[in-house]
């Protein structure tokens, strides 16, 4: 069964460093998303991406964040200068259809900022 | 804007007993409803979904949920739980307008199955 793949599973970084989280969405999907889950809190929407541009972003998704689809398969989330409060589980999701939005999630990347 | 309320943060239940995890949503427009499950140290897996049609939807692992529009609820049920059902369950909603609608999650309910 097709699945969303995320790498790495765990990323440890120093505060102020740049990190790139990688995702390979399901191959025929057109819509891509990033969510995050701070420990003990809700899963929160960060950004949606379609046709090589951001469709919607939350207030969390400030100038420190960026997304990119550098080739036909990868979808990345970059955090330019990590803060302690960026420590969270980051989930990538993708969906196929513009008529029915069923999102499939990856296993997540746990980001630990020290 | 839509929102989701899961009233129970933790639900302990004995093995082979029935369970219901409660979910209420709020939205001014039509929505799609989902339940996701997160096993320990794993990602979010789609358990079941309500898009349209029959209000009783069946999912994987013997779970089912019933959409009740008048009560704006989408409770998850299983008639007999197994130890392997121990996980966190998230109710979620997205707008019924297609495309790139974000999913809004509830806080999650931790199901603890007791042997």
JSON list of N, CA and C in Angstrom, two decimals, chain A residues 5-41:
[
{"chain": "A", "resi": 5, "resn": "UNK", "atom": "N", "xyz": [6.42, 8.86, 3.23]},
{"chain": "A", "resi": 5, "resn": "UNK", "atom": "CA", "xyz": [7.67, 8.53, 3.89]},
{"chain": "A", "resi": 5, "resn": "UNK", "atom": "C", "xyz": [8.35, 9.80, 4.38]},
{"chain": "A", "resi": 6, "resn": "UNK", "atom": "N", "xyz": [8.80, 9.79, 5.64]},
{"chain": "A", "resi": 6, "resn": "UNK", "atom": "CA", "xyz": [9.49, 10.95, 6.19]},
{"chain": "A", "resi": 6, "resn": "UNK", "atom": "C", "xyz": [10.86, 10.56, 6.71]},
{"chain": "A", "resi": 7, "resn": "UNK", "atom": "N", "xyz": [11.82, 11.43, 6.44]},
{"chain": "A", "resi": 7, "resn": "UNK", "atom": "CA", "xyz": [13.17, 11.23, 6.97]},
{"chain": "A", "resi": 7, "resn": "UNK", "atom": "C", "xyz": [13.73, 12.56, 7.47]},
{"chain": "A", "resi": 8, "resn": "UNK", "atom": "N", "xyz": [14.56, 12.53, 8.52]},
{"chain": "A", "resi": 8, "resn": "UNK", "atom": "CA", "xyz": [14.86, 11.36, 9.36]},
{"chain": "A", "resi": 8, "resn": "UNK", "atom": "C", "xyz": [13.71, 11.12, 10.33]},
{"chain": "A", "resi": 9, "resn": "UNK", "atom": "N", "xyz": [13.77, 10.05, 11.07]},
{"chain": "A", "resi": 9, "resn": "UNK", "atom": "CA", "xyz": [12.74, 9.80, 12.07]},
{"chain": "A", "resi": 9, "resn": "UNK", "atom": "C", "xyz": [12.98, 10.67, 13.31]},
{"chain": "A", "resi": 10, "resn": "UNK", "atom": "N", "xyz": [14.25, 10.98, 13.57]},
{"chain": "A", "resi": 10, "resn": "UNK", "atom": "CA", "xyz": [14.59, 11.82, 14.70]},
{"chain": "A", "resi": 10, "resn": "UNK", "atom": "C", "xyz": [15.74, 12.73, 14.30]},
{"chain": "A", "resi": 11, "resn": "UNK", "atom": "N", "xyz": [15.58, 14.03, 14.57]},
{"chain": "A", "resi": 11, "resn": "UNK", "atom": "CA", "xyz": [16.60, 15.01, 14.24]},
{"chain": "A", "resi": 11, "resn": "UNK", "atom": "C", "xyz": [16.91, 15.81, 15.50]},
{"chain": "A", "resi": 12, "resn": "UNK", "atom": "N", "xyz": [18.19, 15.82, 15.85]},
{"chain": "A", "resi": 12, "resn": "UNK", "atom": "CA", "xyz": [18.62, 16.62, 17.00]},
{"chain": "A", "resi": 12, "resn": "UNK", "atom": "C", "xyz": [19.47, 17.77, 16.46]},
{"chain": "A", "resi": 13, "resn": "UNK", "atom": "N", "xyz": [19.20, 18.98, 16.93]},
{"chain": "A", "resi": 13, "resn": "UNK", "atom": "CA", "xyz": [19.93, 20.13, 16.44]},
{"chain": "A", "resi": 13, "resn": "UNK", "atom": "C", "xyz": [20.16, 21.14, 17.55]},
{"chain": "A", "resi": 14, "resn": "UNK", "atom": "N", "xyz": [21.11, 22.01, 17.33]},
{"chain": "A", "resi": 14, "resn": "UNK", "atom": "CA", "xyz": [21.38, 23.08, 18.28]},
{"chain": "A", "resi": 14, "resn": "UNK", "atom": "C", "xyz": [20.52, 24.28, 17.93]},
{"chain": "A", "resi": 15, "resn": "UNK", "atom": "N", "xyz": [20.11, 25.01, 18.94]},
{"chain": "A", "resi": 15, "resn": "UNK", "atom": "CA", "xyz": [19.33, 26.23, 18.74]},
{"chain": "A", "resi": 15, "resn": "UNK", "atom": "C", "xyz": [20.07, 27.15, 17.77]},
{"chain": "A", "resi": 16, "resn": "UNK", "atom": "N", "xyz": [19.34, 27.71, 16.84]},
{"chain": "A", "resi": 16, "resn": "UNK", "atom": "CA", "xyz": [19.92, 28.62, 15.87]},
{"chain": "A", "resi": 16, "resn": "UNK", "atom": "C", "xyz": [20.36, 27.95, 14.58]},
{"chain": "A", "resi": 17, "resn": "UNK", "atom": "N", "xyz": [20.40, 26.64, 14.57]},
{"chain": "A", "resi": 17, "resn": "UNK", "atom": "CA", "xyz": [20.80, 25.92, 13.37]},
{"chain": "A", "resi": 17, "resn": "UNK", "atom": "C", "xyz": [19.62, 25.76, 12.42]},
{"chain": "A", "resi": 18, "resn": "UNK", "atom": "N", "xyz": [19.94, 25.54, 11.17]},
{"chain": "A", "resi": 18, "resn": "UNK", "atom": "CA", "xyz": [18.92, 25.28, 10.15]},
{"chain": "A", "resi": 18, "resn": "UNK", "atom": "C", "xyz": [18.68, 23.77, 10.05]},
{"chain": "A", "resi": 19, "resn": "UNK", "atom": "N", "xyz": [17.43, 23.39, 9.90]},
{"chain": "A", "resi": 19, "resn": "UNK", "atom": "CA", "xyz": [17.11, 21.98, 9.68]},
{"chain": "A", "resi": 19, "resn": "UNK", "atom": "C", "xyz": [16.19, 21.86, 8.47]},
{"chain": "A", "resi": 20, "resn": "UNK", "atom": "N", "xyz": [16.33, 20.74, 7.79]},
{"chain": "A", "resi": 20, "resn": "UNK", "atom": "CA", "xyz": [15.43, 20.41, 6.68]},
{"chain": "A", "resi": 20, "resn": "UNK", "atom": "C", "xyz": [14.81, 19.05, 6.96]},
{"chain": "A", "resi": 21, "resn": "UNK", "atom": "N", "xyz": [13.53, 19.03, 7.01]},
{"chain": "A", "resi": 21, "resn": "UNK", "atom": "CA", "xyz": [12.79, 17.78, 7.18]},
{"chain": "A", "resi": 21, "resn": "UNK", "atom": "C", "xyz": [12.26, 17.35, 5.82]},
{"chain": "A", "resi": 22, "resn": "UNK", "atom": "N", "xyz": [12.40, 16.07, 5.54]},
{"chain": "A", "resi": 22, "resn": "UNK", "atom": "CA", "xyz": [12.08, 15.59, 4.20]},
{"chain": "A", "resi": 22, "resn": "UNK", "atom": "C", "xyz": [10.89, 14.65, 4.20]},
{"chain": "A", "resi": 23, "resn": "UNK", "atom": "N", "xyz": [10.18, 14.70, 3.10]},
{"chain": "A", "resi": 23, "resn": "UNK", "atom": "CA", "xyz": [8.97, 13.89, 2.96]},
{"chain": "A", "resi": 23, "resn": "UNK", "atom": "C", "xyz": [8.87, 13.44, 1.51]},
{"chain": "A", "resi": 24, "resn": "UNK", "atom": "N", "xyz": [8.45, 12.21, 1.32]},
{"chain": "A", "resi": 24, "resn": "UNK", "atom": "CA", "xyz": [8.10, 11.73, -0.01]},
{"chain": "A", "resi": 24, "resn": "UNK", "atom": "C", "xyz": [6.62, 11.39, 0.04]},
{"chain": "A", "resi": 25, "resn": "UNK", "atom": "N", "xyz": [5.78, 12.25, -0.56]},
{"chain": "A", "resi": 25, "resn": "UNK", "atom": "CA", "xyz": [4.33, 11.99, -0.55]},
{"chain": "A", "resi": 25, "resn": "UNK", "atom": "C", "xyz": [3.98, 10.79, -1.42]},
{"chain": "A", "resi": 26, "resn": "UNK", "atom": "N", "xyz": [2.75, 10.35, -1.34]},
{"chain": "A", "resi": 26, "resn": "UNK", "atom": "CA", "xyz": [2.25, 9.29, -2.20]},
{"chain": "A", "resi": 26, "resn": "UNK", "atom": "C", "xyz": [2.29, 9.79, -3.64]},
{"chain": "A", "resi": 27, "resn": "UNK", "atom": "N", "xyz": [2.71, 8.92, -4.57]},
{"chain": "A", "resi": 27, "resn": "UNK", "atom": "CA", "xyz": [3.18, 9.38, -5.87]},
{"chain": "A", "resi": 27, "resn": "UNK", "atom": "C", "xyz": [2.13, 10.10, -6.71]},
{"chain": "A", "resi": 28, "resn": "UNK", "atom": "N", "xyz": [0.88, 9.75, -6.67]},
{"chain": "A", "resi": 28, "resn": "UNK", "atom": "CA", "xyz": [-0.10, 10.42, -7.52]},
{"chain": "A", "resi": 28, "resn": "UNK", "atom": "C", "xyz": [-0.86, 11.52, -6.79]},
{"chain": "A", "resi": 29, "resn": "UNK", "atom": "N", "xyz": [-0.38, 11.88, -5.61]},
{"chain": "A", "resi": 29, "resn": "UNK", "atom": "CA", "xyz": [-1.05, 12.93, -4.84]},
{"chain": "A", "resi": 29, "resn": "UNK", "atom": "C", "xyz": [-0.56, 14.31, -5.28]},
{"chain": "A", "resi": 30, "resn": "UNK", "atom": "N", "xyz": [-1.47, 15.29, -5.16]},
{"chain": "A", "resi": 30, "resn": "UNK", "atom": "CA", "xyz": [-1.19, 16.62, -5.67]},
{"chain": "A", "resi": 30, "resn": "UNK", "atom": "C", "xyz": [-1.11, 17.68, -4.58]},
{"chain": "A", "resi": 31, "resn": "UNK", "atom": "N", "xyz": [-1.63, 17.34, -3.39]},
{"chain": "A", "resi": 31, "resn": "UNK", "atom": "CA", "xyz": [-1.70, 18.32, -2.31]},
{"chain": "A", "resi": 31, "resn": "UNK", "atom": "C", "xyz": [-0.81, 17.84, -1.17]},
{"chain": "A", "resi": 32, "resn": "UNK", "atom": "N", "xyz": [-0.07, 18.75, -0.62]},
{"chain": "A", "resi": 32, "resn": "UNK", "atom": "CA", "xyz": [0.91, 18.37, 0.40]},
{"chain": "A", "resi": 32, "resn": "UNK", "atom": "C", "xyz": [0.78, 19.30, 1.60]},
{"chain": "A", "resi": 33, "resn": "UNK", "atom": "N", "xyz": [1.07, 18.74, 2.78]},
{"chain": "A", "resi": 33, "resn": "UNK", "atom": "CA", "xyz": [0.83, 19.47, 4.01]},
{"chain": "A", "resi": 33, "resn": "UNK", "atom": "C", "xyz": [1.93, 19.17, 5.03]},
{"chain": "A", "resi": 34, "resn": "UNK", "atom": "N", "xyz": [2.15, 20.12, 5.91]},
{"chain": "A", "resi": 34, "resn": "UNK", "atom": "CA", "xyz": [2.95, 19.89, 7.11]},
{"chain": "A", "resi": 34, "resn": "UNK", "atom": "C", "xyz": [2.10, 20.25, 8.33]},
{"chain": "A", "resi": 35, "resn": "UNK", "atom": "N", "xyz": [2.22, 19.38, 9.34]},
{"chain": "A", "resi": 35, "resn": "UNK", "atom": "CA", "xyz": [1.60, 19.59, 10.63]},
{"chain": "A", "resi": 35, "resn": "UNK", "atom": "C", "xyz": [2.68, 19.39, 11.69]},
{"chain": "A", "resi": 36, "resn": "UNK", "atom": "N", "xyz": [2.41, 19.91, 12.88]},
{"chain": "A", "resi": 36, "resn": "UNK", "atom": "CA", "xyz": [3.32, 19.59, 13.97]},
{"chain": "A", "resi": 36, "resn": "UNK", "atom": "C", "xyz": [2.52, 19.28, 15.24]},
{"chain": "A", "resi": 37, "resn": "UNK", "atom": "N", "xyz": [3.17, 18.51, 16.11]},
{"chain": "A", "resi": 37, "resn": "UNK", "atom": "CA", "xyz": [2.55, 18.15, 17.38]},
{"chain": "A", "resi": 37, "resn": "UNK", "atom": "C", "xyz": [3.58, 18.35, 18.49]},
{"chain": "A", "resi": 38, "resn": "UNK", "atom": "N", "xyz": [3.42, 19.41, 19.24]},
{"chain": "A", "resi": 38, "resn": "UNK", "atom": "CA", "xyz": [4.26, 19.60, 20.42]},
{"chain": "A", "resi": 38, "resn": "UNK", "atom": "C", "xyz": [3.81, 18.59, 21.47]},
{"chain": "A", "resi": 39, "resn": "UNK", "atom": "N", "xyz": [4.76, 18.06, 22.20]},
{"chain": "A", "resi": 39, "resn": "UNK", "atom": "CA", "xyz": [4.48, 17.00, 23.16]},
{"chain": "A", "resi": 39, "resn": "UNK", "atom": "C", "xyz": [3.31, 17.37, 24.07]},
{"chain": "A", "resi": 40, "resn": "UNK", "atom": "N", "xyz": [2.29, 16.50, 24.07]},
{"chain": "A", "resi": 40, "resn": "UNK", "atom": "CA", "xyz": [1.14, 16.72, 24.95]},
{"chain": "A", "resi": 40, "resn": "UNK", "atom": "C", "xyz": [0.10, 17.66, 24.40]},
{"chain": "A", "resi": 41, "resn": "UNK", "atom": "N", "xyz": [0.32, 18.16, 23.19]},
{"chain": "A", "resi": 41, "resn": "UNK", "atom": "CA", "xyz": [-0.63, 19.12, 22.62]},
{"chain": "A", "resi": 41, "resn": "UNK", "atom": "C", "xyz": [-1.26, 18.56, 21.34]}
]
